[in-house]
């Protein structure tokens, strides 16, 4: 791994780590319509791997068994972070990993806790990340938009980068 | 149009009308990865039709010329509205419609205003809408989550409805 790659990963983790809810999109090729649902991102590792808790009996698990190709759409107004992440999903039925990732807030979805037999992890390893990050500071974004309106200059939409992983 | 259909449309408009930014997904079938980008929804009509301003020279316009099938992912933390909308996109090069939809905030992206020759509208007519609306009131959602944690009862994730259009 070179330095640039590490910087890209750091930027990805920085943008994703405080995101509460993303749209996890499955079934990209096999049905009339895409299949998407809001999901909390449990954790993003330093290497960009993302973890989700879900019910083993849920339909999305069936979809991932058929096709591992998924996308994650992030629209985070408060941080002004907008990402489209494409990656490969794996189902991980590993109680020790669940224990490592578990937090008490998860009890809202899994009242039985880690003893719930209908629990599985979805692990997503990204292979392409597109982001629209208007600025590292929200204030600068507001300033740029207002400046653009006042001066008639086109709003520079910040960095639009594709992180190659 | 029957009454139920009208109620579904009203609910859709209610959930979407205050959304600032969605992820507009194109290129669903024709490339290795989906193509998505954050877009402001300029307006949603009473019949559910959504309007977007964009640059006629942008890549998404080329993609829509190839395939009119698009999806709109909405993750609105503040209102707790989460939607996946599937629909058909049309490019509309109609100055009178642009004038009707125009607001001064658009100058941030189109400093030339309505005289900008590189401006086009994307019109999306939805055919399937999935939403996860935890409650009409944010307070009730928080209450439910906390209740679920305290009592060990599974959190009822509110309505999960598919609006058929």
PDB file of C-alpha atoms in Angstrom:
ATOM      1  CA  UNK A   1       0.000   0.000   0.000  1.00  0.00           C
ATOM      2  CA  UNK A   2       1.412   3.341  -0.992  1.00  0.00           C
ATOM      3  CA  UNK A   3       1.034   6.641   0.804  1.00  0.00           C
ATOM      4  CA  UNK A   4      -1.600   8.008  -1.571  1.00  0.00           C
ATOM      5  CA  UNK A   5      -3.711   4.915  -1.065  1.00  0.00           C
ATOM      6  CA  UNK A   6      -3.495   5.348   2.692  1.00  0.00           C
ATOM      7  CA  UNK A   7      -4.521   8.996   2.402  1.00  0.00           C
ATOM      8  CA  UNK A   8      -7.535   7.993   0.309  1.00  0.00           C
ATOM      9  CA  UNK A   9      -8.531   5.446   2.926  1.00  0.00           C
ATOM     10  CA  UNK A  10      -8.126   7.980   5.718  1.00  0.00           C
ATOM     11  CA  UNK A  11     -10.378  10.393   3.843  1.00  0.00           C
ATOM     12  CA  UNK A  12     -12.979   7.666   3.283  1.00  0.00           C
ATOM     13  CA  UNK A  13     -12.978   6.704   6.975  1.00  0.00           C
ATOM     14  CA  UNK A  14     -13.160  10.363   8.007  1.00  0.00           C
ATOM     15  CA  UNK A  15     -16.227  10.932   5.810  1.00  0.00           C
ATOM     16  CA  UNK A  16     -18.060   7.742   6.788  1.00  0.00           C
ATOM     17  CA  UNK A  17     -17.304   7.216  10.475  1.00  0.00           C
ATOM     18  CA  UNK A  18     -19.973   9.568  11.825  1.00  0.00           C
ATOM     19  CA  UNK A  19     -22.675   8.664   9.292  1.00  0.00           C
ATOM     20  CA  UNK A  20     -25.698   7.263  11.073  1.00  0.00           C
ATOM     21  CA  UNK A  21     -27.736   5.932   8.166  1.00  0.00           C
ATOM     22  CA  UNK A  22     -26.890   5.063   4.577  1.00  0.00           C
ATOM     23  CA  UNK A  23     -28.906   3.480   1.794  1.00  0.00           C
ATOM     24  CA  UNK A  24     -27.602  -0.042   1.123  1.00  0.00           C
ATOM     25  CA  UNK A  25     -28.408  -1.022  -2.447  1.00  0.00           C
ATOM     26  CA  UNK A  26     -28.469  -4.643  -3.551  1.00  0.00           C
ATOM     27  CA  UNK A  27     -29.858  -6.573  -6.468  1.00  0.00           C
ATOM     28  CA  UNK A  28     -28.227  -4.295  -8.981  1.00  0.00           C
ATOM     29  CA  UNK A  29     -28.630  -6.458 -12.037  1.00  0.00           C
ATOM     30  CA  UNK A  30     -31.142  -9.173 -11.341  1.00  0.00           C
ATOM     31  CA  UNK A  31     -34.494  -7.451 -10.932  1.00  0.00           C
ATOM     32  CA  UNK A  32     -36.617  -4.804 -12.541  1.00  0.00           C
ATOM     33  CA  UNK A  33     -35.766  -2.293  -9.837  1.00  0.00           C
ATOM     34  CA  UNK A  34     -32.825  -1.842  -7.526  1.00  0.00           C
ATOM     35  CA  UNK A  35     -33.380  -2.909  -3.948  1.00  0.00           C
ATOM     36  CA  UNK A  36     -32.408  -0.394  -1.281  1.00  0.00           C
ATOM     37  CA  UNK A  37     -33.046   0.110   2.410  1.00  0.00           C
ATOM     38  CA  UNK A  38     -31.735   2.441   5.117  1.00  0.00           C
ATOM     39  CA  UNK A  39     -29.055   0.804   7.260  1.00  0.00           C
ATOM     40  CA  UNK A  40     -26.894   1.972  10.119  1.00  0.00           C
ATOM     41  CA  UNK A  41     -23.187   1.546   9.438  1.00  0.00           C
ATOM     42  CA  UNK A  42     -21.964  -0.246  12.544  1.00  0.00           C
ATOM     43  CA  UNK A  43     -18.278   0.408  11.913  1.00  0.00           C
ATOM     44  CA  UNK A  44     -15.795   1.352   9.218  1.00  0.00           C
ATOM     45  CA  UNK A  45     -12.342  -0.200   9.622  1.00  0.00           C
ATOM     46  CA  UNK A  46      -9.117   1.629   8.814  1.00  0.00           C
ATOM     47  CA  UNK A  47      -8.919  -0.275   5.526  1.00  0.00           C
ATOM     48  CA  UNK A  48     -12.388   0.973   4.499  1.00  0.00           C
ATOM     49  CA  UNK A  49     -14.275  -2.250   5.270  1.00  0.00           C
ATOM     50  CA  UNK A  50     -17.813  -1.487   6.482  1.00  0.00           C
ATOM     51  CA  UNK A  51     -19.867  -3.625   8.873  1.00  0.00           C
ATOM     52  CA  UNK A  52     -23.636  -3.925   9.255  1.00  0.00           C
ATOM     53  CA  UNK A  53     -25.760  -5.991  11.644  1.00  0.00           C
ATOM     54  CA  UNK A  54     -28.855  -7.534  10.100  1.00  0.00           C
ATOM     55  CA  UNK A  55     -31.377 -10.309  10.522  1.00  0.00           C
ATOM     56  CA  UNK A  56     -30.238 -13.542   8.898  1.00  0.00           C
ATOM     57  CA  UNK A  57     -33.821 -14.106   7.743  1.00  0.00           C
ATOM     58  CA  UNK A  58     -34.084 -10.748   5.958  1.00  0.00           C
ATOM     59  CA  UNK A  59     -34.601 -10.479   2.229  1.00  0.00           C
ATOM     60  CA  UNK A  60     -31.395  -8.512   1.710  1.00  0.00           C
ATOM     61  CA  UNK A  61     -29.414 -11.519   2.950  1.00  0.00           C
ATOM     62  CA  UNK A  62     -31.012 -13.652   0.240  1.00  0.00           C
ATOM     63  CA  UNK A  63     -30.143 -10.974  -2.312  1.00  0.00           C
ATOM     64  CA  UNK A  64     -26.504 -10.879  -1.207  1.00  0.00           C
ATOM     65  CA  UNK A  65     -26.343 -14.666  -1.425  1.00  0.00           C
ATOM     66  CA  UNK A  66     -27.352 -14.297  -5.082  1.00  0.00           C
ATOM     67  CA  UNK A  67     -25.137 -11.304  -5.861  1.00  0.00           C
ATOM     68  CA  UNK A  68     -22.348  -9.872  -3.716  1.00  0.00           C
ATOM     69  CA  UNK A  69     -22.246  -6.620  -5.652  1.00  0.00           C
ATOM     70  CA  UNK A  70     -23.660  -3.742  -3.570  1.00  0.00           C
ATOM     71  CA  UNK A  71     -23.617   0.036  -3.443  1.00  0.00           C
ATOM     72  CA  UNK A  72     -23.848   2.390  -0.485  1.00  0.00           C
ATOM     73  CA  UNK A  73     -25.372   5.834  -0.968  1.00  0.00           C
ATOM     74  CA  UNK A  74     -24.571   8.417   1.698  1.00  0.00           C
ATOM     75  CA  UNK A  75     -26.310  11.786   1.853  1.00  0.00           C
ATOM     76  CA  UNK A  76     -25.205  13.487   5.038  1.00  0.00           C
ATOM     77  CA  UNK A  77     -26.580  17.023   5.125  1.00  0.00           C
ATOM     78  CA  UNK A  78     -25.110  17.929   8.507  1.00  0.00           C
ATOM     79  CA  UNK A  79     -21.529  17.171   7.478  1.00  0.00           C
ATOM     80  CA  UNK A  80     -22.127  17.947   3.781  1.00  0.00           C
ATOM     81  CA  UNK A  81     -20.692  14.576   2.854  1.00  0.00           C
ATOM     82  CA  UNK A  82     -22.115  12.832  -0.184  1.00  0.00           C
ATOM     83  CA  UNK A  83     -20.729   9.464  -1.268  1.00  0.00           C
ATOM     84  CA  UNK A  84     -21.467   6.642  -3.666  1.00  0.00           C
ATOM     85  CA  UNK A  85     -19.533   3.566  -2.610  1.00  0.00           C
ATOM     86  CA  UNK A  86     -19.428   0.399  -4.688  1.00  0.00           C
ATOM     87  CA  UNK A  87     -18.209  -2.822  -3.194  1.00  0.00           C
ATOM     88  CA  UNK A  88     -18.459  -6.506  -2.498  1.00  0.00           C
ATOM     89  CA  UNK A  89     -20.619  -7.841   0.308  1.00  0.00           C
ATOM     90  CA  UNK A  90     -19.938 -10.952   2.368  1.00  0.00           C
ATOM     91  CA  UNK A  91     -22.199 -12.518   4.984  1.00  0.00           C
ATOM     92  CA  UNK A  92     -20.244 -13.149   8.188  1.00  0.00           C
ATOM     93  CA  UNK A  93     -21.750 -15.470  10.793  1.00  0.00           C
ATOM     94  CA  UNK A  94     -19.068 -15.031  13.450  1.00  0.00           C
ATOM     95  CA  UNK A  95     -20.182 -14.547  17.069  1.00  0.00           C
ATOM     96  CA  UNK A  96     -16.800 -13.227  18.205  1.00  0.00           C
ATOM     97  CA  UNK A  97     -16.873 -10.549  15.510  1.00  0.00           C
ATOM     98  CA  UNK A  98     -20.468  -9.697  16.503  1.00  0.00           C
ATOM     99  CA  UNK A  99     -19.341  -9.350  20.118  1.00  0.00           C
ATOM    100  CA  UNK A 100     -16.532  -7.033  19.055  1.00  0.00           C
ATOM    101  CA  UNK A 101     -18.932  -4.798  17.091  1.00  0.00           C
ATOM    102  CA  UNK A 102     -21.918  -4.953  19.479  1.00  0.00           C
ATOM    103  CA  UNK A 103     -23.231  -1.898  21.285  1.00  0.00           C
ATOM    104  CA  UNK A 104     -26.272  -1.604  23.539  1.00  0.00           C
ATOM    105  CA  UNK A 105     -28.105   0.603  21.024  1.00  0.00           C
ATOM    106  CA  UNK A 106     -28.374  -2.529  18.849  1.00  0.00           C
ATOM    107  CA  UNK A 107     -30.872  -3.898  21.366  1.00  0.00           C
ATOM    108  CA  UNK A 108     -33.516  -1.763  19.655  1.00  0.00           C
ATOM    109  CA  UNK A 109     -33.295  -4.149  16.713  1.00  0.00           C
ATOM    110  CA  UNK A 110     -32.047  -7.267  18.496  1.00  0.00           C
ATOM    111  CA  UNK A 111     -33.711  -7.399  21.922  1.00  0.00           C
ATOM    112  CA  UNK A 112     -32.238 -10.855  22.547  1.00  0.00           C
ATOM    113  CA  UNK A 113     -28.765  -9.350  22.223  1.00  0.00           C
ATOM    114  CA  UNK A 114     -25.893 -11.481  20.994  1.00  0.00           C
ATOM    115  CA  UNK A 115     -27.897 -14.620  21.763  1.00  0.00           C
ATOM    116  CA  UNK A 116     -30.293 -13.828  18.926  1.00  0.00           C
ATOM    117  CA  UNK A 117     -29.985 -16.745  16.482  1.00  0.00           C
ATOM    118  CA  UNK A 118     -31.374 -14.574  13.654  1.00  0.00           C
ATOM    119  CA  UNK A 119     -28.372 -12.237  13.520  1.00  0.00           C
ATOM    120  CA  UNK A 120     -25.692 -11.980  10.864  1.00  0.00           C
ATOM    121  CA  UNK A 121     -23.080  -9.448   9.792  1.00  0.00           C
ATOM    122  CA  UNK A 122     -22.771  -7.929   6.348  1.00  0.00           C
ATOM    123  CA  UNK A 123     -19.189  -6.986   5.528  1.00  0.00           C
ATOM    124  CA  UNK A 124     -18.714  -4.613   2.590  1.00  0.00           C
ATOM    125  CA  UNK A 125     -15.272  -4.146   1.046  1.00  0.00           C
ATOM    126  CA  UNK A 126     -15.339  -1.063  -1.210  1.00  0.00           C
ATOM    127  CA  UNK A 127     -13.767  -1.065  -4.647  1.00  0.00           C
ATOM    128  CA  UNK A 128     -14.853   2.348  -5.877  1.00  0.00           C
ATOM    129  CA  UNK A 129     -15.742   5.449  -3.908  1.00  0.00           C
ATOM    130  CA  UNK A 130     -17.101   8.671  -5.333  1.00  0.00           C
ATOM    131  CA  UNK A 131     -17.506  11.605  -3.030  1.00  0.00           C
ATOM    132  CA  UNK A 132     -18.714  15.150  -3.225  1.00  0.00           C
ATOM    133  CA  UNK A 133     -17.230  16.959  -0.259  1.00  0.00           C
ATOM    134  CA  UNK A 134     -17.914  20.652  -0.666  1.00  0.00           C
ATOM    135  CA  UNK A 135     -15.319  21.512   1.913  1.00  0.00           C
ATOM    136  CA  UNK A 136     -13.655  20.279   5.060  1.00  0.00           C
ATOM    137  CA  UNK A 137     -15.608  23.007   6.837  1.00  0.00           C
ATOM    138  CA  UNK A 138     -19.332  23.576   6.624  1.00  0.00           C
ATOM    139  CA  UNK A 139     -18.831  27.322   7.026  1.00  0.00           C
ATOM    140  CA  UNK A 140     -16.724  27.494   3.904  1.00  0.00           C
ATOM    141  CA  UNK A 141     -19.479  25.786   1.949  1.00  0.00           C
ATOM    142  CA  UNK A 142     -22.049  28.342   2.974  1.00  0.00           C
ATOM    143  CA  UNK A 143     -19.598  31.106   2.169  1.00  0.00           C
ATOM    144  CA  UNK A 144     -18.931  29.698  -1.300  1.00  0.00           C
ATOM    145  CA  UNK A 145     -22.598  29.386  -2.165  1.00  0.00           C
ATOM    146  CA  UNK A 146     -23.355  32.899  -1.024  1.00  0.00           C
ATOM    147  CA  UNK A 147     -20.275  34.250  -2.761  1.00  0.00           C
ATOM    148  CA  UNK A 148     -21.336  32.589  -5.983  1.00  0.00           C
ATOM    149  CA  UNK A 149     -24.772  34.165  -5.803  1.00  0.00           C
ATOM    150  CA  UNK A 150     -23.448  37.599  -4.970  1.00  0.00           C
ATOM    151  CA  UNK A 151     -20.653  37.784  -7.504  1.00  0.00           C
ATOM    152  CA  UNK A 152     -22.273  35.763 -10.253  1.00  0.00           C
ATOM    153  CA  UNK A 153     -19.285  33.444 -10.250  1.00  0.00           C
ATOM    154  CA  UNK A 154     -19.959  29.782 -10.657  1.00  0.00           C
ATOM    155  CA  UNK A 155     -20.016  27.857  -7.415  1.00  0.00           C
ATOM    156  CA  UNK A 156     -16.986  25.617  -7.232  1.00  0.00           C
ATOM    157  CA  UNK A 157     -18.559  22.385  -6.086  1.00  0.00           C
ATOM    158  CA  UNK A 158     -15.564  21.501  -3.956  1.00  0.00           C
ATOM    159  CA  UNK A 159     -13.578  18.417  -4.656  1.00  0.00           C
ATOM    160  CA  UNK A 160     -15.275  15.795  -6.726  1.00  0.00           C
ATOM    161  CA  UNK A 161     -12.986  12.883  -6.390  1.00  0.00           C
ATOM    162  CA  UNK A 162     -13.060   9.240  -7.178  1.00  0.00           C
ATOM    163  CA  UNK A 163     -11.090   7.276  -4.635  1.00  0.00           C
ATOM    164  CA  UNK A 164      -9.581   4.256  -6.274  1.00  0.00           C
ATOM    165  CA  UNK A 165      -9.214   1.418  -3.825  1.00  0.00           C
TER     166      UNK A 165
ATOM    167  CA  UNK B   1     -57.518   7.943  -9.719  1.00  0.00           C
ATOM    168  CA  UNK B   2     -59.012   6.497  -6.577  1.00  0.00           C
ATOM    169  CA  UNK B   3     -58.865   7.911  -3.075  1.00  0.00           C
ATOM    170  CA  UNK B   4     -56.162   5.499  -1.870  1.00  0.00           C
ATOM    171  CA  UNK B   5     -53.947   6.468  -4.774  1.00  0.00           C
ATOM    172  CA  UNK B   6     -54.392  10.143  -3.911  1.00  0.00           C
ATOM    173  CA  UNK B   7     -53.513   9.467  -0.268  1.00  0.00           C
ATOM    174  CA  UNK B   8     -50.346   7.642  -1.364  1.00  0.00           C
ATOM    175  CA  UNK B   9     -49.373  10.585  -3.545  1.00  0.00           C
ATOM    176  CA  UNK B  10     -50.033  13.022  -0.710  1.00  0.00           C
ATOM    177  CA  UNK B  11     -47.787  10.977   1.578  1.00  0.00           C
ATOM    178  CA  UNK B  12     -45.047  10.877  -1.060  1.00  0.00           C
ATOM    179  CA  UNK B  13     -45.196  14.653  -1.577  1.00  0.00           C
ATOM    180  CA  UNK B  14     -45.222  15.233   2.181  1.00  0.00           C
ATOM    181  CA  UNK B  15     -42.087  13.126   2.650  1.00  0.00           C
ATOM    182  CA  UNK B  16     -40.163  14.576  -0.296  1.00  0.00           C
ATOM    183  CA  UNK B  17     -41.093  18.262  -0.435  1.00  0.00           C
ATOM    184  CA  UNK B  18     -38.601  19.420   2.195  1.00  0.00           C
ATOM    185  CA  UNK B  19     -35.734  17.150   1.155  1.00  0.00           C
ATOM    186  CA  UNK B  20     -32.737  19.238   0.154  1.00  0.00           C
ATOM    187  CA  UNK B  21     -30.505  16.612  -1.409  1.00  0.00           C
ATOM    188  CA  UNK B  22     -31.101  13.119  -2.758  1.00  0.00           C
ATOM    189  CA  UNK B  23     -28.875  10.652  -4.560  1.00  0.00           C
ATOM    190  CA  UNK B  24     -29.960  10.351  -8.182  1.00  0.00           C
ATOM    191  CA  UNK B  25     -28.927   6.965  -9.538  1.00  0.00           C
ATOM    192  CA  UNK B  26     -28.643   6.307 -13.258  1.00  0.00           C
ATOM    193  CA  UNK B  27     -26.996   3.715 -15.443  1.00  0.00           C
ATOM    194  CA  UNK B  28     -28.618   0.870 -13.570  1.00  0.00           C
ATOM    195  CA  UNK B  29     -27.990  -1.880 -16.055  1.00  0.00           C
ATOM    196  CA  UNK B  30     -25.375  -0.775 -18.525  1.00  0.00           C
ATOM    197  CA  UNK B  31     -22.139  -0.407 -16.603  1.00  0.00           C
ATOM    198  CA  UNK B  32     -20.047  -2.212 -14.050  1.00  0.00           C
ATOM    199  CA  UNK B  33     -21.139   0.128 -11.284  1.00  0.00           C
ATOM    200  CA  UNK B  34     -24.222   2.231 -10.722  1.00  0.00           C
ATOM    201  CA  UNK B  35     -23.793   5.931 -11.334  1.00  0.00           C
ATOM    202  CA  UNK B  36     -25.025   8.221  -8.560  1.00  0.00           C
ATOM    203  CA  UNK B  37     -24.611  11.857  -7.597  1.00  0.00           C
ATOM    204  CA  UNK B  38     -26.177  14.189  -5.038  1.00  0.00           C
ATOM    205  CA  UNK B  39     -28.880  16.386  -6.540  1.00  0.00           C
ATOM    206  CA  UNK B  40     -31.234  18.979  -5.161  1.00  0.00           C
ATOM    207  CA  UNK B  41     -34.880  18.193  -5.876  1.00  0.00           C
ATOM    208  CA  UNK B  42     -36.163  21.429  -7.332  1.00  0.00           C
ATOM    209  CA  UNK B  43     -39.840  20.548  -6.965  1.00  0.00           C
ATOM    210  CA  UNK B  44     -42.226  17.655  -6.496  1.00  0.00           C
ATOM    211  CA  UNK B  45     -45.631  18.076  -8.151  1.00  0.00           C
ATOM    212  CA  UNK B  46     -48.890  16.912  -6.601  1.00  0.00           C
ATOM    213  CA  UNK B  47     -48.832  13.875  -8.893  1.00  0.00           C
ATOM    214  CA  UNK B  48     -45.361  12.854  -7.600  1.00  0.00           C
ATOM    215  CA  UNK B  49     -43.373  14.114 -10.603  1.00  0.00           C
ATOM    216  CA  UNK B  50     -39.952  15.367  -9.512  1.00  0.00           C
ATOM    217  CA  UNK B  51     -37.921  18.104 -11.240  1.00  0.00           C
ATOM    218  CA  UNK B  52     -34.162  18.685 -11.284  1.00  0.00           C
ATOM    219  CA  UNK B  53     -32.068  21.405 -12.941  1.00  0.00           C
ATOM    220  CA  UNK B  54     -28.822  20.212 -14.478  1.00  0.00           C
ATOM    221  CA  UNK B  55     -26.201  21.082 -17.043  1.00  0.00           C
ATOM    222  CA  UNK B  56     -27.104  19.805 -20.503  1.00  0.00           C
ATOM    223  CA  UNK B  57     -23.429  18.888 -21.011  1.00  0.00           C
ATOM    224  CA  UNK B  58     -23.240  16.730 -17.876  1.00  0.00           C
ATOM    225  CA  UNK B  59     -22.541  13.019 -18.031  1.00  0.00           C
ATOM    226  CA  UNK B  60     -25.815  12.124 -16.311  1.00  0.00           C
ATOM    227  CA  UNK B  61     -27.702  13.624 -19.259  1.00  0.00           C
ATOM    228  CA  UNK B  62     -25.858  11.265 -21.602  1.00  0.00           C
ATOM    229  CA  UNK B  63     -26.726   8.384 -19.304  1.00  0.00           C
ATOM    230  CA  UNK B  64     -30.422   9.310 -19.279  1.00  0.00           C
ATOM    231  CA  UNK B  65     -30.378   9.547 -23.073  1.00  0.00           C
ATOM    232  CA  UNK B  66     -29.208   5.923 -23.077  1.00  0.00           C
ATOM    233  CA  UNK B  67     -31.520   4.670 -20.310  1.00  0.00           C
ATOM    234  CA  UNK B  68     -34.478   6.503 -18.799  1.00  0.00           C
ATOM    235  CA  UNK B  69     -34.647   4.169 -15.796  1.00  0.00           C
ATOM    236  CA  UNK B  70     -33.481   5.947 -12.632  1.00  0.00           C
ATOM    237  CA  UNK B  71     -33.701   5.624  -8.863  1.00  0.00           C
ATOM    238  CA  UNK B  72     -33.741   8.286  -6.175  1.00  0.00           C
ATOM    239  CA  UNK B  73     -32.354   7.461  -2.731  1.00  0.00           C
ATOM    240  CA  UNK B  74     -33.423   9.755   0.106  1.00  0.00           C
ATOM    241  CA  UNK B  75     -31.861   9.578   3.561  1.00  0.00           C
ATOM    242  CA  UNK B  76     -33.210  12.480   5.567  1.00  0.00           C
ATOM    243  CA  UNK B  77     -32.001  12.182   9.163  1.00  0.00           C
ATOM    244  CA  UNK B  78     -33.696  15.335  10.392  1.00  0.00           C
ATOM    245  CA  UNK B  79     -37.177  14.246   9.327  1.00  0.00           C
ATOM    246  CA  UNK B  80     -36.414  10.508   9.695  1.00  0.00           C
ATOM    247  CA  UNK B  81     -37.643   9.948   6.154  1.00  0.00           C
ATOM    248  CA  UNK B  82     -35.978   7.225   4.139  1.00  0.00           C
ATOM    249  CA  UNK B  83     -37.137   6.495   0.599  1.00  0.00           C
ATOM    250  CA  UNK B  84     -36.148   4.511  -2.453  1.00  0.00           C
ATOM    251  CA  UNK B  85     -37.988   5.834  -5.477  1.00  0.00           C
ATOM    252  CA  UNK B  86     -37.831   4.146  -8.874  1.00  0.00           C
ATOM    253  CA  UNK B  87     -38.982   5.961 -11.950  1.00  0.00           C
ATOM    254  CA  UNK B  88     -38.590   7.107 -15.516  1.00  0.00           C
ATOM    255  CA  UNK B  89     -36.525  10.156 -16.393  1.00  0.00           C
ATOM    256  CA  UNK B  90     -37.152  12.537 -19.283  1.00  0.00           C
ATOM    257  CA  UNK B  91     -34.955  15.431 -20.391  1.00  0.00           C
ATOM    258  CA  UNK B  92     -37.043  18.597 -20.748  1.00  0.00           C
ATOM    259  CA  UNK B  93     -35.577  21.537 -22.653  1.00  0.00           C
ATOM    260  CA  UNK B  94     -38.411  23.989 -22.054  1.00  0.00           C
ATOM    261  CA  UNK B  95     -37.521  27.568 -21.087  1.00  0.00           C
ATOM    262  CA  UNK B  96     -41.021  28.378 -19.834  1.00  0.00           C
ATOM    263  CA  UNK B  97     -40.925  25.376 -17.481  1.00  0.00           C
ATOM    264  CA  UNK B  98     -37.446  26.414 -16.307  1.00  0.00           C
ATOM    265  CA  UNK B  99     -38.770  29.919 -15.628  1.00  0.00           C
ATOM    266  CA  UNK B 100     -41.626  28.450 -13.598  1.00  0.00           C
ATOM    267  CA  UNK B 101     -39.235  26.331 -11.477  1.00  0.00           C
ATOM    268  CA  UNK B 102     -36.380  28.849 -11.191  1.00  0.00           C
ATOM    269  CA  UNK B 103     -35.340  30.349  -7.868  1.00  0.00           C
ATOM    270  CA  UNK B 104     -32.447  32.683  -7.136  1.00  0.00           C
ATOM    271  CA  UNK B 105     -30.589  30.011  -5.134  1.00  0.00           C
ATOM    272  CA  UNK B 106     -30.037  28.242  -8.477  1.00  0.00           C
ATOM    273  CA  UNK B 107     -27.609  31.015  -9.407  1.00  0.00           C
ATOM    274  CA  UNK B 108     -25.003  29.188  -7.340  1.00  0.00           C
ATOM    275  CA  UNK B 109     -24.942  26.544 -10.070  1.00  0.00           C
ATOM    276  CA  UNK B 110     -26.121  28.643 -13.004  1.00  0.00           C
ATOM    277  CA  UNK B 111     -24.631  32.123 -12.636  1.00  0.00           C
ATOM    278  CA  UNK B 112     -25.965  33.087 -16.068  1.00  0.00           C
ATOM    279  CA  UNK B 113     -29.480  32.407 -14.825  1.00  0.00           C
ATOM    280  CA  UNK B 114     -32.168  31.343 -17.249  1.00  0.00           C
ATOM    281  CA  UNK B 115     -30.058  32.585 -20.149  1.00  0.00           C
ATOM    282  CA  UNK B 116     -27.556  29.788 -19.562  1.00  0.00           C
ATOM    283  CA  UNK B 117     -27.590  27.716 -22.771  1.00  0.00           C
ATOM    284  CA  UNK B 118     -26.163  24.705 -20.902  1.00  0.00           C
ATOM    285  CA  UNK B 119     -29.271  24.154 -18.759  1.00  0.00           C
ATOM    286  CA  UNK B 120     -31.811  21.358 -18.974  1.00  0.00           C
ATOM    287  CA  UNK B 121     -34.484  19.871 -16.732  1.00  0.00           C
ATOM    288  CA  UNK B 122     -34.682  16.258 -15.645  1.00  0.00           C
ATOM    289  CA  UNK B 123     -38.260  15.156 -15.008  1.00  0.00           C
ATOM    290  CA  UNK B 124     -38.693  11.942 -13.035  1.00  0.00           C
ATOM    291  CA  UNK B 125     -42.069  10.191 -12.934  1.00  0.00           C
ATOM    292  CA  UNK B 126     -42.027   7.583 -10.134  1.00  0.00           C
ATOM    293  CA  UNK B 127     -43.421   4.093 -10.620  1.00  0.00           C
ATOM    294  CA  UNK B 128     -42.422   2.512  -7.318  1.00  0.00           C
ATOM    295  CA  UNK B 129     -41.783   4.142  -3.954  1.00  0.00           C
ATOM    296  CA  UNK B 130     -40.494   2.397  -0.863  1.00  0.00           C
ATOM    297  CA  UNK B 131     -40.359   4.340   2.351  1.00  0.00           C
ATOM    298  CA  UNK B 132     -39.322   3.756   5.921  1.00  0.00           C
ATOM    299  CA  UNK B 133     -41.021   6.415   7.983  1.00  0.00           C
ATOM    300  CA  UNK B 134     -40.494   5.608  11.632  1.00  0.00           C
ATOM    301  CA  UNK B 135     -43.230   7.985  12.693  1.00  0.00           C
ATOM    302  CA  UNK B 136     -44.848  11.257  11.799  1.00  0.00           C
ATOM    303  CA  UNK B 137     -43.136  12.666  14.876  1.00  0.00           C
ATOM    304  CA  UNK B 138     -39.452  12.455  15.666  1.00  0.00           C
ATOM    305  CA  UNK B 139     -40.171  12.379  19.379  1.00  0.00           C
ATOM    306  CA  UNK B 140     -42.241   9.232  19.031  1.00  0.00           C
ATOM    307  CA  UNK B 141     -39.371   7.545  17.226  1.00  0.00           C
ATOM    308  CA  UNK B 142     -36.924   8.297  20.005  1.00  0.00           C
ATOM    309  CA  UNK B 143     -39.473   7.105  22.506  1.00  0.00           C
ATOM    310  CA  UNK B 144     -39.946   3.842  20.653  1.00  0.00           C
ATOM    311  CA  UNK B 145     -36.243   3.154  20.401  1.00  0.00           C
ATOM    312  CA  UNK B 146     -35.679   3.862  24.072  1.00  0.00           C
ATOM    313  CA  UNK B 147     -38.742   1.826  25.033  1.00  0.00           C
ATOM    314  CA  UNK B 148     -37.436  -1.090  23.010  1.00  0.00           C
ATOM    315  CA  UNK B 149     -34.082  -0.963  24.759  1.00  0.00           C
ATOM    316  CA  UNK B 150     -35.566  -0.651  28.222  1.00  0.00           C
ATOM    317  CA  UNK B 151     -38.251  -3.295  27.941  1.00  0.00           C
ATOM    318  CA  UNK B 152     -36.442  -5.698  25.649  1.00  0.00           C
ATOM    319  CA  UNK B 153     -39.324  -5.481  23.213  1.00  0.00           C
ATOM    320  CA  UNK B 154     -38.435  -5.373  19.597  1.00  0.00           C
ATOM    321  CA  UNK B 155     -38.484  -1.915  18.102  1.00  0.00           C
ATOM    322  CA  UNK B 156     -41.392  -1.591  15.722  1.00  0.00           C
ATOM    323  CA  UNK B 157     -39.724   0.055  12.765  1.00  0.00           C
ATOM    324  CA  UNK B 158     -42.813   2.105  11.970  1.00  0.00           C
ATOM    325  CA  UNK B 159     -44.571   1.697   8.705  1.00  0.00           C
ATOM    326  CA  UNK B 160     -42.632   0.048   5.943  1.00  0.00           C
ATOM    327  CA  UNK B 161     -44.790   0.610   2.964  1.00  0.00           C
ATOM    328  CA  UNK B 162     -44.477   0.317  -0.742  1.00  0.00           C
ATOM    329  CA  UNK B 163     -46.490   2.994  -2.478  1.00  0.00           C
ATOM    330  CA  UNK B 164     -47.771   1.648  -5.750  1.00  0.00           C
ATOM    331  CA  UNK B 165     -48.126   4.387  -8.315  1.00  0.00           C
TER     332      UNK B 165
END
